Amino acid sequence: MNLACLLGATPLRTFLYIRLPACLGPLFSGLKIGASYAVTGAVIGEWTASSKMGLGTYLLAANAQMNSVGVYGAMLLMTFIGIGSFAMLLLLEYVAMPWRHRATPPWWRASRL
């Protein structure tokens, strides 16, 4: 930060090139944890607060009827939704933070350095 100020960086450039990239790692870590928990929270919330048929209500009804195939299918669907949301965030993290995965800068950044 001190070097950027000495070299005359504006507050906007300091934010874009130093502060924002520094906070992306913890941000994506929290988003990936949240994506995993969000599926369970949404199903439980729908299960307890909704009168319409959804995945949580179906899971409860299948469990009450001893329908193990239905319970297993609902759990498998929840797993795929959780893995899919995690994978989308992983792809977004890969695009947003190329310095973690590449040894050289991408072509659009190499010309401006």
PDB file of N, CA and C in Angstrom:
ATOM      1  N   MET A   1       0.833  -1.185   0.000  1.00  0.00           N
ATOM      2  CA  MET A   1       0.000   0.000   0.000  1.00  0.00           C
ATOM      3  C   MET A   1       0.879   1.250   0.000  1.00  0.00           C
ATOM      4  N   ASN A   2       1.923   1.217   0.824  1.00  0.00           N
ATOM      5  CA  ASN A   2       2.798   2.386   0.878  1.00  0.00           C
ATOM      6  C   ASN A   2       3.501   2.612  -0.453  1.00  0.00           C
ATOM      7  N   LEU A   3       3.931   1.532  -1.099  1.00  0.00           N
ATOM      8  CA  LEU A   3       4.598   1.661  -2.388  1.00  0.00           C
ATOM      9  C   LEU A   3       3.642   2.221  -3.438  1.00  0.00           C
ATOM     10  N   ALA A   4       2.397   1.762  -3.417  1.00  0.00           N
ATOM     11  CA  ALA A   4       1.410   2.281  -4.365  1.00  0.00           C
ATOM     12  C   ALA A   4       1.173   3.765  -4.143  1.00  0.00           C
ATOM     13  N   CYS A   5       1.117   4.184  -2.904  1.00  0.00           N
ATOM     14  CA  CYS A   5       0.936   5.615  -2.617  1.00  0.00           C
ATOM     15  C   CYS A   5       2.155   6.417  -3.065  1.00  0.00           C
ATOM     16  N   LEU A   6       3.355   5.865  -2.837  1.00  0.00           N
ATOM     17  CA  LEU A   6       4.560   6.569  -3.266  1.00  0.00           C
ATOM     18  C   LEU A   6       4.650   6.683  -4.776  1.00  0.00           C
ATOM     19  N   LEU A   7       4.146   5.691  -5.493  1.00  0.00           N
ATOM     20  CA  LEU A   7       4.185   5.724  -6.947  1.00  0.00           C
ATOM     21  C   LEU A   7       3.026   6.505  -7.549  1.00  0.00           C
ATOM     22  N   GLY A   8       2.159   7.066  -6.714  1.00  0.00           N
ATOM     23  CA  GLY A   8       1.098   7.943  -7.180  1.00  0.00           C
ATOM     24  C   GLY A   8      -0.175   7.240  -7.601  1.00  0.00           C
ATOM     25  N   ALA A   9      -0.456   6.084  -7.052  1.00  0.00           N
ATOM     26  CA  ALA A   9      -1.685   5.367  -7.400  1.00  0.00           C
ATOM     27  C   ALA A   9      -2.893   6.085  -6.810  1.00  0.00           C
ATOM     28  N   THR A  10      -3.941   6.171  -7.589  1.00  0.00           N
ATOM     29  CA  THR A  10      -5.179   6.781  -7.105  1.00  0.00           C
ATOM     30  C   THR A  10      -5.885   5.804  -6.173  1.00  0.00           C
ATOM     31  N   PRO A  11      -6.817   6.292  -5.357  1.00  0.00           N
ATOM     32  CA  PRO A  11      -7.552   5.379  -4.481  1.00  0.00           C
ATOM     33  C   PRO A  11      -8.313   4.298  -5.252  1.00  0.00           C
ATOM     34  N   LEU A  12      -8.810   4.631  -6.434  1.00  0.00           N
ATOM     35  CA  LEU A  12      -9.518   3.635  -7.234  1.00  0.00           C
ATOM     36  C   LEU A  12      -8.573   2.532  -7.712  1.00  0.00           C
ATOM     37  N   ARG A  13      -7.411   2.903  -8.199  1.00  0.00           N
ATOM     38  CA  ARG A  13      -6.440   1.897  -8.642  1.00  0.00           C
ATOM     39  C   ARG A  13      -5.935   1.075  -7.465  1.00  0.00           C
ATOM     40  N   THR A  14      -5.739   1.705  -6.321  1.00  0.00           N
ATOM     41  CA  THR A  14      -5.321   0.968  -5.131  1.00  0.00           C
ATOM     42  C   THR A  14      -6.366  -0.068  -4.749  1.00  0.00           C
ATOM     43  N   PHE A  15      -7.625   0.318  -4.849  1.00  0.00           N
ATOM     44  CA  PHE A  15      -8.694  -0.633  -4.536  1.00  0.00           C
ATOM     45  C   PHE A  15      -8.743  -1.762  -5.552  1.00  0.00           C
ATOM     46  N   LEU A  16      -8.689  -1.419  -6.842  1.00  0.00           N
ATOM     47  CA  LEU A  16      -8.839  -2.422  -7.898  1.00  0.00           C
ATOM     48  C   LEU A  16      -7.659  -3.382  -7.993  1.00  0.00           C
ATOM     49  N   TYR A  17      -6.448  -2.894  -7.765  1.00  0.00           N
ATOM     50  CA  TYR A  17      -5.274  -3.724  -7.988  1.00  0.00           C
ATOM     51  C   TYR A  17      -4.668  -4.312  -6.718  1.00  0.00           C
ATOM     52  N   ILE A  18      -5.016  -3.795  -5.552  1.00  0.00           N
ATOM     53  CA  ILE A  18      -4.415  -4.311  -4.316  1.00  0.00           C
ATOM     54  C   ILE A  18      -5.466  -4.856  -3.357  1.00  0.00           C
ATOM     55  N   ARG A  19      -6.424  -4.025  -2.978  1.00  0.00           N
ATOM     56  CA  ARG A  19      -7.383  -4.437  -1.951  1.00  0.00           C
ATOM     57  C   ARG A  19      -8.376  -5.496  -2.441  1.00  0.00           C
ATOM     58  N   LEU A  20      -8.952  -5.302  -3.604  1.00  0.00           N
ATOM     59  CA  LEU A  20      -9.933  -6.258  -4.127  1.00  0.00           C
ATOM     60  C   LEU A  20      -9.329  -7.641  -4.371  1.00  0.00           C
ATOM     61  N   PRO A  21      -8.184  -7.760  -5.058  1.00  0.00           N
ATOM     62  CA  PRO A  21      -7.608  -9.106  -5.212  1.00  0.00           C
ATOM     63  C   PRO A  21      -7.220  -9.757  -3.885  1.00  0.00           C
ATOM     64  N   ALA A  22      -6.864  -8.952  -2.901  1.00  0.00           N
ATOM     65  CA  ALA A  22      -6.479  -9.514  -1.609  1.00  0.00           C
ATOM     66  C   ALA A  22      -7.668 -10.108  -0.860  1.00  0.00           C
ATOM     67  N   CYS A  23      -8.863  -9.598  -1.089  1.00  0.00           N
ATOM     68  CA  CYS A  23     -10.028 -10.093  -0.351  1.00  0.00           C
ATOM     69  C   CYS A  23     -10.797 -11.177  -1.106  1.00  0.00           C
ATOM     70  N   LEU A  24     -10.432 -11.490  -2.348  1.00  0.00           N
ATOM     71  CA  LEU A  24     -11.175 -12.478  -3.117  1.00  0.00           C
ATOM     72  C   LEU A  24     -11.026 -13.902  -2.574  1.00  0.00           C
ATOM     73  N   GLY A  25      -9.863 -14.256  -2.058  1.00  0.00           N
ATOM     74  CA  GLY A  25      -9.659 -15.607  -1.517  1.00  0.00           C
ATOM     75  C   GLY A  25     -10.600 -15.929  -0.357  1.00  0.00           C
ATOM     76  N   PRO A  26     -10.606 -15.103   0.695  1.00  0.00           N
ATOM     77  CA  PRO A  26     -11.550 -15.361   1.782  1.00  0.00           C
ATOM     78  C   PRO A  26     -13.012 -15.240   1.365  1.00  0.00           C
ATOM     79  N   LEU A  27     -13.312 -14.355   0.418  1.00  0.00           N
ATOM     80  CA  LEU A  27     -14.684 -14.209  -0.052  1.00  0.00           C
ATOM     81  C   LEU A  27     -15.171 -15.492  -0.709  1.00  0.00           C
ATOM     82  N   PHE A  28     -14.372 -16.062  -1.597  1.00  0.00           N
ATOM     83  CA  PHE A  28     -14.785 -17.293  -2.262  1.00  0.00           C
ATOM     84  C   PHE A  28     -14.817 -18.481  -1.309  1.00  0.00           C
ATOM     85  N   SER A  29     -13.961 -18.487  -0.308  1.00  0.00           N
ATOM     86  CA  SER A  29     -14.033 -19.555   0.697  1.00  0.00           C
ATOM     87  C   SER A  29     -15.369 -19.521   1.427  1.00  0.00           C
ATOM     88  N   GLY A  30     -15.784 -18.341   1.831  1.00  0.00           N
ATOM     89  CA  GLY A  30     -17.078 -18.202   2.501  1.00  0.00           C
ATOM     90  C   GLY A  30     -18.246 -18.528   1.594  1.00  0.00           C
ATOM     91  N   LEU A  31     -18.162 -18.124   0.324  1.00  0.00           N
ATOM     92  CA  LEU A  31     -19.240 -18.433  -0.614  1.00  0.00           C
ATOM     93  C   LEU A  31     -19.373 -19.931  -0.856  1.00  0.00           C
ATOM     94  N   LYS A  32     -18.254 -20.641  -0.926  1.00  0.00           N
ATOM     95  CA  LYS A  32     -18.319 -22.091  -1.144  1.00  0.00           C
ATOM     96  C   LYS A  32     -18.906 -22.813   0.069  1.00  0.00           C
ATOM     97  N   ILE A  33     -18.552 -22.371   1.260  1.00  0.00           N
ATOM     98  CA  ILE A  33     -19.153 -22.960   2.462  1.00  0.00           C
ATOM     99  C   ILE A  33     -20.649 -22.654   2.502  1.00  0.00           C
ATOM    100  N   GLY A  34     -21.007 -21.414   2.171  1.00  0.00           N
ATOM    101  CA  GLY A  34     -22.416 -21.027   2.159  1.00  0.00           C
ATOM    102  C   GLY A  34     -23.226 -21.784   1.124  1.00  0.00           C
ATOM    103  N   ALA A  35     -22.628 -22.068  -0.031  1.00  0.00           N
ATOM    104  CA  ALA A  35     -23.341 -22.821  -1.066  1.00  0.00           C
ATOM    105  C   ALA A  35     -23.643 -24.234  -0.596  1.00  0.00           C
ATOM    106  N   SER A  36     -22.746 -24.812   0.163  1.00  0.00           N
ATOM    107  CA  SER A  36     -22.980 -26.162   0.678  1.00  0.00           C
ATOM    108  C   SER A  36     -24.096 -26.178   1.721  1.00  0.00           C
ATOM    109  N   TYR A  37     -24.087 -25.196   2.603  1.00  0.00           N
ATOM    110  CA  TYR A  37     -25.103 -25.150   3.656  1.00  0.00           C
ATOM    111  C   TYR A  37     -26.459 -24.646   3.158  1.00  0.00           C
ATOM    112  N   ALA A  38     -26.464 -23.885   2.071  1.00  0.00           N
ATOM    113  CA  ALA A  38     -27.705 -23.283   1.586  1.00  0.00           C
ATOM    114  C   ALA A  38     -28.708 -24.329   1.129  1.00  0.00           C
ATOM    115  N   VAL A  39     -28.237 -25.409   0.551  1.00  0.00           N
ATOM    116  CA  VAL A  39     -29.147 -26.455   0.080  1.00  0.00           C
ATOM    117  C   VAL A  39     -29.882 -27.075   1.263  1.00  0.00           C
ATOM    118  N   THR A  40     -29.163 -27.424   2.291  1.00  0.00           N
ATOM    119  CA  THR A  40     -29.785 -28.005   3.480  1.00  0.00           C
ATOM    120  C   THR A  40     -30.726 -27.011   4.144  1.00  0.00           C
ATOM    121  N   GLY A  41     -30.304 -25.763   4.252  1.00  0.00           N
ATOM    122  CA  GLY A  41     -31.154 -24.745   4.859  1.00  0.00           C
ATOM    123  C   GLY A  41     -32.424 -24.497   4.067  1.00  0.00           C
ATOM    124  N   ALA A  42     -32.322 -24.492   2.751  1.00  0.00           N
ATOM    125  CA  ALA A  42     -33.513 -24.280   1.925  1.00  0.00           C
ATOM    126  C   ALA A  42     -34.488 -25.442   2.041  1.00  0.00           C
ATOM    127  N   VAL A  43     -33.979 -26.662   2.066  1.00  0.00           N
ATOM    128  CA  VAL A  43     -34.858 -27.830   2.176  1.00  0.00           C
ATOM    129  C   VAL A  43     -35.531 -27.867   3.543  1.00  0.00           C
ATOM    130  N   ILE A  44     -34.781 -27.596   4.595  1.00  0.00           N
ATOM    131  CA  ILE A  44     -35.377 -27.608   5.936  1.00  0.00           C
ATOM    132  C   ILE A  44     -36.368 -26.459   6.086  1.00  0.00           C
ATOM    133  N   GLY A  45     -36.046 -25.280   5.545  1.00  0.00           N
ATOM    134  CA  GLY A  45     -36.972 -24.155   5.606  1.00  0.00           C
ATOM    135  C   GLY A  45     -38.251 -24.437   4.844  1.00  0.00           C
ATOM    136  N   GLU A  46     -38.135 -25.047   3.690  1.00  0.00           N
ATOM    137  CA  GLU A  46     -39.317 -25.405   2.915  1.00  0.00           C
ATOM    138  C   GLU A  46     -40.112 -26.499   3.613  1.00  0.00           C
ATOM    139  N   TRP A  47     -39.410 -27.381   4.256  1.00  0.00           N
ATOM    140  CA  TRP A  47     -40.032 -28.503   4.959  1.00  0.00           C
ATOM    141  C   TRP A  47     -40.876 -28.008   6.132  1.00  0.00           C
ATOM    142  N   THR A  48     -40.354 -27.053   6.880  1.00  0.00           N
ATOM    143  CA  THR A  48     -41.055 -26.609   8.088  1.00  0.00           C
ATOM    144  C   THR A  48     -42.061 -25.486   7.837  1.00  0.00           C
ATOM    145  N   ALA A  49     -41.841 -24.647   6.832  1.00  0.00           N
ATOM    146  CA  ALA A  49     -42.665 -23.457   6.696  1.00  0.00           C
ATOM    147  C   ALA A  49     -43.593 -23.459   5.489  1.00  0.00           C
ATOM    148  N   SER A  50     -43.523 -24.458   4.635  1.00  0.00           N
ATOM    149  CA  SER A  50     -44.318 -24.432   3.420  1.00  0.00           C
ATOM    150  C   SER A  50     -45.379 -25.518   3.444  1.00  0.00           C
ATOM    151  N   SER A  51     -46.526 -25.190   2.900  1.00  0.00           N
ATOM    152  CA  SER A  51     -47.594 -26.192   2.797  1.00  0.00           C
ATOM    153  C   SER A  51     -47.623 -26.816   1.411  1.00  0.00           C
ATOM    154  N   LYS A  52     -46.865 -26.262   0.485  1.00  0.00           N
ATOM    155  CA  LYS A  52     -46.820 -26.803  -0.869  1.00  0.00           C
ATOM    156  C   LYS A  52     -45.823 -27.954  -0.944  1.00  0.00           C
ATOM    157  N   MET A  53     -46.010 -28.788  -1.929  1.00  0.00           N
ATOM    158  CA  MET A  53     -45.139 -29.935  -2.095  1.00  0.00           C
ATOM    159  C   MET A  53     -43.801 -29.488  -2.673  1.00  0.00           C
ATOM    160  N   GLY A  54     -42.751 -29.810  -1.986  1.00  0.00           N
ATOM    161  CA  GLY A  54     -41.396 -29.510  -2.422  1.00  0.00           C
ATOM    162  C   GLY A  54     -40.486 -30.657  -2.024  1.00  0.00           C
ATOM    163  N   LEU A  55     -39.213 -30.439  -2.140  1.00  0.00           N
ATOM    164  CA  LEU A  55     -38.265 -31.508  -1.842  1.00  0.00           C
ATOM    165  C   LEU A  55     -38.273 -31.877  -0.362  1.00  0.00           C
ATOM    166  N   GLY A  56     -38.369 -30.878   0.513  1.00  0.00           N
ATOM    167  CA  GLY A  56     -38.402 -31.168   1.952  1.00  0.00           C
ATOM    168  C   GLY A  56     -39.680 -31.879   2.368  1.00  0.00           C
ATOM    169  N   THR A  57     -40.807 -31.438   1.820  1.00  0.00           N
ATOM    170  CA  THR A  57     -42.083 -32.088   2.128  1.00  0.00           C
ATOM    171  C   THR A  57     -42.114 -33.507   1.568  1.00  0.00           C
ATOM    172  N   TYR A  58     -41.560 -33.681   0.365  1.00  0.00           N
ATOM    173  CA  TYR A  58     -41.491 -35.022  -0.225  1.00  0.00           C
ATOM    174  C   TYR A  58     -40.600 -35.931   0.612  1.00  0.00           C
ATOM    175  N   LEU A  59     -39.496 -35.409   1.084  1.00  0.00           N
ATOM    176  CA  LEU A  59     -38.586 -36.193   1.914  1.00  0.00           C
ATOM    177  C   LEU A  59     -39.265 -36.634   3.206  1.00  0.00           C
ATOM    178  N   LEU A  60     -40.018 -35.740   3.826  1.00  0.00           N
ATOM    179  CA  LEU A  60     -40.738 -36.073   5.049  1.00  0.00           C
ATOM    180  C   LEU A  60     -41.827 -37.111   4.781  1.00  0.00           C
ATOM    181  N   ALA A  61     -42.581 -36.945   3.681  1.00  0.00           N
ATOM    182  CA  ALA A  61     -43.644 -37.899   3.353  1.00  0.00           C
ATOM    183  C   ALA A  61     -43.074 -39.260   2.992  1.00  0.00           C
ATOM    184  N   ALA A  62     -41.991 -39.295   2.242  1.00  0.00           N
ATOM    185  CA  ALA A  62     -41.375 -40.571   1.872  1.00  0.00           C
ATOM    186  C   ALA A  62     -40.811 -41.277   3.098  1.00  0.00           C
ATOM    187  N   ASN A  63     -40.277 -40.520   4.033  1.00  0.00           N
ATOM    188  CA  ASN A  63     -39.762 -41.114   5.270  1.00  0.00           C
ATOM    189  C   ASN A  63     -40.898 -41.682   6.105  1.00  0.00           C
ATOM    190  N   ALA A  64     -42.022 -40.994   6.154  1.00  0.00           N
ATOM    191  CA  ALA A  64     -43.162 -41.482   6.935  1.00  0.00           C
ATOM    192  C   ALA A  64     -43.766 -42.742   6.325  1.00  0.00           C
ATOM    193  N   GLN A  65     -43.671 -42.869   5.018  1.00  0.00           N
ATOM    194  CA  GLN A  65     -44.231 -44.042   4.340  1.00  0.00           C
ATOM    195  C   GLN A  65     -43.216 -45.182   4.205  1.00  0.00           C
ATOM    196  N   MET A  66     -42.052 -45.028   4.813  1.00  0.00           N
ATOM    197  CA  MET A  66     -40.970 -46.017   4.738  1.00  0.00           C
ATOM    198  C   MET A  66     -40.534 -46.265   3.292  1.00  0.00           C
ATOM    199  N   ASN A  67     -40.592 -45.228   2.485  1.00  0.00           N
ATOM    200  CA  ASN A  67     -40.196 -45.308   1.088  1.00  0.00           C
ATOM    201  C   ASN A  67     -38.706 -44.979   1.010  1.00  0.00           C
ATOM    202  N   SER A  68     -37.868 -45.989   1.166  1.00  0.00           N
ATOM    203  CA  SER A  68     -36.431 -45.754   1.207  1.00  0.00           C
ATOM    204  C   SER A  68     -35.880 -45.303  -0.141  1.00  0.00           C
ATOM    205  N   VAL A  69     -36.484 -45.758  -1.238  1.00  0.00           N
ATOM    206  CA  VAL A  69     -36.036 -45.326  -2.559  1.00  0.00           C
ATOM    207  C   VAL A  69     -36.312 -43.831  -2.746  1.00  0.00           C
ATOM    208  N   GLY A  70     -37.469 -43.363  -2.307  1.00  0.00           N
ATOM    209  CA  GLY A  70     -37.798 -41.946  -2.403  1.00  0.00           C
ATOM    210  C   GLY A  70     -36.895 -41.089  -1.543  1.00  0.00           C
ATOM    211  N   VAL A  71     -36.606 -41.546  -0.335  1.00  0.00           N
ATOM    212  CA  VAL A  71     -35.717 -40.806   0.559  1.00  0.00           C
ATOM    213  C   VAL A  71     -34.314 -40.754  -0.042  1.00  0.00           C
ATOM    214  N   TYR A  72     -33.846 -41.885  -0.561  1.00  0.00           N
ATOM    215  CA  TYR A  72     -32.522 -41.935  -1.164  1.00  0.00           C
ATOM    216  C   TYR A  72     -32.458 -41.036  -2.400  1.00  0.00           C
ATOM    217  N   GLY A  73     -33.508 -41.040  -3.211  1.00  0.00           N
ATOM    218  CA  GLY A  73     -33.546 -40.188  -4.393  1.00  0.00           C
ATOM    219  C   GLY A  73     -33.548 -38.713  -4.042  1.00  0.00           C
ATOM    220  N   ALA A  74     -34.309 -38.332  -3.024  1.00  0.00           N
ATOM    221  CA  ALA A  74     -34.342 -36.927  -2.594  1.00  0.00           C
ATOM    222  C   ALA A  74     -32.985 -36.496  -2.043  1.00  0.00           C
ATOM    223  N   MET A  75     -32.358 -37.365  -1.281  1.00  0.00           N
ATOM    224  CA  MET A  75     -31.031 -37.042  -0.744  1.00  0.00           C
ATOM    225  C   MET A  75     -29.999 -36.943  -1.871  1.00  0.00           C
ATOM    226  N   LEU A  76     -30.120 -37.806  -2.877  1.00  0.00           N
ATOM    227  CA  LEU A  76     -29.214 -37.765  -4.020  1.00  0.00           C
ATOM    228  C   LEU A  76     -29.412 -36.468  -4.812  1.00  0.00           C
ATOM    229  N   LEU A  77     -30.657 -36.047  -4.971  1.00  0.00           N
ATOM    230  CA  LEU A  77     -30.940 -34.789  -5.661  1.00  0.00           C
ATOM    231  C   LEU A  77     -30.373 -33.601  -4.884  1.00  0.00           C
ATOM    232  N   MET A  78     -30.519 -33.613  -3.570  1.00  0.00           N
ATOM    233  CA  MET A  78     -29.938 -32.556  -2.741  1.00  0.00           C
ATOM    234  C   MET A  78     -28.421 -32.532  -2.877  1.00  0.00           C
ATOM    235  N   THR A  79     -27.817 -33.714  -2.955  1.00  0.00           N
ATOM    236  CA  THR A  79     -26.369 -33.799  -3.115  1.00  0.00           C
ATOM    237  C   THR A  79     -25.933 -33.198  -4.442  1.00  0.00           C
ATOM    238  N   PHE A  80     -26.647 -33.525  -5.522  1.00  0.00           N
ATOM    239  CA  PHE A  80     -26.294 -32.985  -6.830  1.00  0.00           C
ATOM    240  C   PHE A  80     -26.483 -31.473  -6.892  1.00  0.00           C
ATOM    241  N   ILE A  81     -27.507 -30.963  -6.247  1.00  0.00           N
ATOM    242  CA  ILE A  81     -27.715 -29.510  -6.220  1.00  0.00           C
ATOM    243  C   ILE A  81     -26.572 -28.836  -5.458  1.00  0.00           C
ATOM    244  N   GLY A  82     -26.170 -29.407  -4.330  1.00  0.00           N
ATOM    245  CA  GLY A  82     -25.069 -28.849  -3.550  1.00  0.00           C
ATOM    246  C   GLY A  82     -23.748 -28.904  -4.293  1.00  0.00           C
ATOM    247  N   ILE A  83     -23.464 -30.027  -4.930  1.00  0.00           N
ATOM    248  CA  ILE A  83     -22.217 -30.160  -5.687  1.00  0.00           C
ATOM    249  C   ILE A  83     -22.225 -29.218  -6.891  1.00  0.00           C
ATOM    250  N   GLY A  84     -23.387 -29.067  -7.533  1.00  0.00           N
ATOM    251  CA  GLY A  84     -23.479 -28.160  -8.674  1.00  0.00           C
ATOM    252  C   GLY A  84     -23.233 -26.713  -8.299  1.00  0.00           C
ATOM    253  N   SER A  85     -23.811 -26.278  -7.185  1.00  0.00           N
ATOM    254  CA  SER A  85     -23.593 -24.892  -6.754  1.00  0.00           C
ATOM    255  C   SER A  85     -22.145 -24.674  -6.329  1.00  0.00           C
ATOM    256  N   PHE A  86     -21.545 -25.674  -5.695  1.00  0.00           N
ATOM    257  CA  PHE A  86     -20.136 -25.584  -5.308  1.00  0.00           C
ATOM    258  C   PHE A  86     -19.252 -25.525  -6.552  1.00  0.00           C
ATOM    259  N   ALA A  87     -19.567 -26.336  -7.550  1.00  0.00           N
ATOM    260  CA  ALA A  87     -18.772 -26.355  -8.779  1.00  0.00           C
ATOM    261  C   ALA A  87     -18.891 -25.036  -9.543  1.00  0.00           C
ATOM    262  N   MET A  88     -20.072 -24.432  -9.544  1.00  0.00           N
ATOM    263  CA  MET A  88     -20.222 -23.133 -10.206  1.00  0.00           C
ATOM    264  C   MET A  88     -19.374 -22.068  -9.518  1.00  0.00           C
ATOM    265  N   LEU A  89     -19.333 -22.094  -8.193  1.00  0.00           N
ATOM    266  CA  LEU A  89     -18.500 -21.138  -7.475  1.00  0.00           C
ATOM    267  C   LEU A  89     -17.020 -21.427  -7.686  1.00  0.00           C
ATOM    268  N   LEU A  90     -16.661 -22.682  -7.824  1.00  0.00           N
ATOM    269  CA  LEU A  90     -15.274 -23.044  -8.106  1.00  0.00           C
ATOM    270  C   LEU A  90     -14.845 -22.519  -9.470  1.00  0.00           C
ATOM    271  N   LEU A  91     -15.731 -22.625 -10.457  1.00  0.00           N
ATOM    272  CA  LEU A  91     -15.444 -22.090 -11.786  1.00  0.00           C
ATOM    273  C   LEU A  91     -15.344 -20.568 -11.751  1.00  0.00           C
ATOM    274  N   LEU A  92     -16.233 -19.924 -11.028  1.00  0.00           N
ATOM    275  CA  LEU A  92     -16.183 -18.470 -10.897  1.00  0.00           C
ATOM    276  C   LEU A  92     -14.898 -18.026 -10.195  1.00  0.00           C
ATOM    277  N   GLU A  93     -14.476 -18.780  -9.197  1.00  0.00           N
ATOM    278  CA  GLU A  93     -13.222 -18.469  -8.516  1.00  0.00           C
ATOM    279  C   GLU A  93     -12.033 -18.631  -9.466  1.00  0.00           C
ATOM    280  N   TYR A  94     -12.070 -19.646 -10.298  1.00  0.00           N
ATOM    281  CA  TYR A  94     -10.993 -19.873 -11.263  1.00  0.00           C
ATOM    282  C   TYR A  94     -10.896 -18.717 -12.255  1.00  0.00           C
ATOM    283  N   VAL A  95     -12.038 -18.185 -12.673  1.00  0.00           N
ATOM    284  CA  VAL A  95     -12.050 -17.065 -13.616  1.00  0.00           C
ATOM    285  C   VAL A  95     -11.658 -15.760 -12.925  1.00  0.00           C
ATOM    286  N   ALA A  96     -12.126 -15.553 -11.700  1.00  0.00           N
ATOM    287  CA  ALA A  96     -11.897 -14.285 -11.005  1.00  0.00           C
ATOM    288  C   ALA A  96     -10.490 -14.147 -10.440  1.00  0.00           C
ATOM    289  N   MET A  97      -9.822 -15.270 -10.176  1.00  0.00           N
ATOM    290  CA  MET A  97      -8.482 -15.215  -9.583  1.00  0.00           C
ATOM    291  C   MET A  97      -7.489 -16.027 -10.419  1.00  0.00           C
ATOM    292  N   PRO A  98      -7.110 -15.516 -11.589  1.00  0.00           N
ATOM    293  CA  PRO A  98      -6.223 -16.299 -12.448  1.00  0.00           C
ATOM    294  C   PRO A  98      -4.808 -16.433 -11.909  1.00  0.00           C
ATOM    295  N   TRP A  99      -4.381 -15.546 -11.022  1.00  0.00           N
ATOM    296  CA  TRP A  99      -3.025 -15.616 -10.492  1.00  0.00           C
ATOM    297  C   TRP A  99      -2.816 -16.829  -9.592  1.00  0.00           C
ATOM    298  N   ARG A 100      -3.875 -17.450  -9.130  1.00  0.00           N
ATOM    299  CA  ARG A 100      -3.724 -18.657  -8.317  1.00  0.00           C
ATOM    300  C   ARG A 100      -3.488 -19.895  -9.168  1.00  0.00           C
ATOM    301  N   HIS A 101      -3.777 -19.803 -10.471  1.00  0.00           N
ATOM    302  CA  HIS A 101      -3.717 -20.988 -11.317  1.00  0.00           C
ATOM    303  C   HIS A 101      -2.738 -20.861 -12.471  1.00  0.00           C
ATOM    304  N   ARG A 102      -2.246 -19.665 -12.758  1.00  0.00           N
ATOM    305  CA  ARG A 102      -1.354 -19.463 -13.889  1.00  0.00           C
ATOM    306  C   ARG A 102      -0.033 -18.880 -13.423  1.00  0.00           C
ATOM    307  N   ALA A 103       1.037 -19.301 -14.069  1.00  0.00           N
ATOM    308  CA  ALA A 103       2.351 -18.758 -13.745  1.00  0.00           C
ATOM    309  C   ALA A 103       2.622 -17.469 -14.517  1.00  0.00           C
ATOM    310  N   THR A 104       1.976 -17.302 -15.673  1.00  0.00           N
ATOM    311  CA  THR A 104       2.170 -16.099 -16.483  1.00  0.00           C
ATOM    312  C   THR A 104       0.861 -15.327 -16.546  1.00  0.00           C
ATOM    313  N   PRO A 105       0.921 -14.010 -16.754  1.00  0.00           N
ATOM    314  CA  PRO A 105      -0.323 -13.254 -16.848  1.00  0.00           C
ATOM    315  C   PRO A 105      -1.067 -13.584 -18.137  1.00  0.00           C
ATOM    316  N   PRO A 106      -2.377 -13.471 -18.132  1.00  0.00           N
ATOM    317  CA  PRO A 106      -3.133 -13.713 -19.363  1.00  0.00           C
ATOM    318  C   PRO A 106      -2.817 -12.641 -20.405  1.00  0.00           C
ATOM    319  N   TRP A 107      -3.168 -12.891 -21.625  1.00  0.00           N
ATOM    320  CA  TRP A 107      -2.804 -12.005 -22.731  1.00  0.00           C
ATOM    321  C   TRP A 107      -3.382 -10.607 -22.579  1.00  0.00           C
ATOM    322  N   TRP A 108      -4.573 -10.467 -21.966  1.00  0.00           N
ATOM    323  CA  TRP A 108      -5.166  -9.134 -21.868  1.00  0.00           C
ATOM    324  C   TRP A 108      -4.543  -8.295 -20.776  1.00  0.00           C
ATOM    325  N   ARG A 109      -3.821  -8.909 -19.860  1.00  0.00           N
ATOM    326  CA  ARG A 109      -3.162  -8.155 -18.794  1.00  0.00           C
ATOM    327  C   ARG A 109      -1.685  -7.929 -19.117  1.00  0.00           C
ATOM    328  N   ALA A 110      -1.086  -8.779 -19.930  1.00  0.00           N
ATOM    329  CA  ALA A 110       0.346  -8.657 -20.204  1.00  0.00           C
ATOM    330  C   ALA A 110       0.659  -7.388 -20.982  1.00  0.00           C
ATOM    331  N   SER A 111      -0.251  -6.933 -21.813  1.00  0.00           N
ATOM    332  CA  SER A 111       0.014  -5.737 -22.619  1.00  0.00           C
ATOM    333  C   SER A 111      -0.050  -4.450 -21.797  1.00  0.00           C
ATOM    334  N   ARG A 112      -0.772  -4.466 -20.667  1.00  0.00           N
ATOM    335  CA  ARG A 112      -0.896  -3.249 -19.843  1.00  0.00           C
ATOM    336  C   ARG A 112       0.177  -3.132 -18.786  1.00  0.00           C
ATOM    337  N   LEU A 113       0.935  -4.185 -18.558  1.00  0.00           N
ATOM    338  CA  LEU A 113       1.960  -4.118 -17.519  1.00  0.00           C
ATOM    339  C   LEU A 113       3.162  -3.453 -18.036  1.00  0.00           C
TER     340      LEU A 113
END
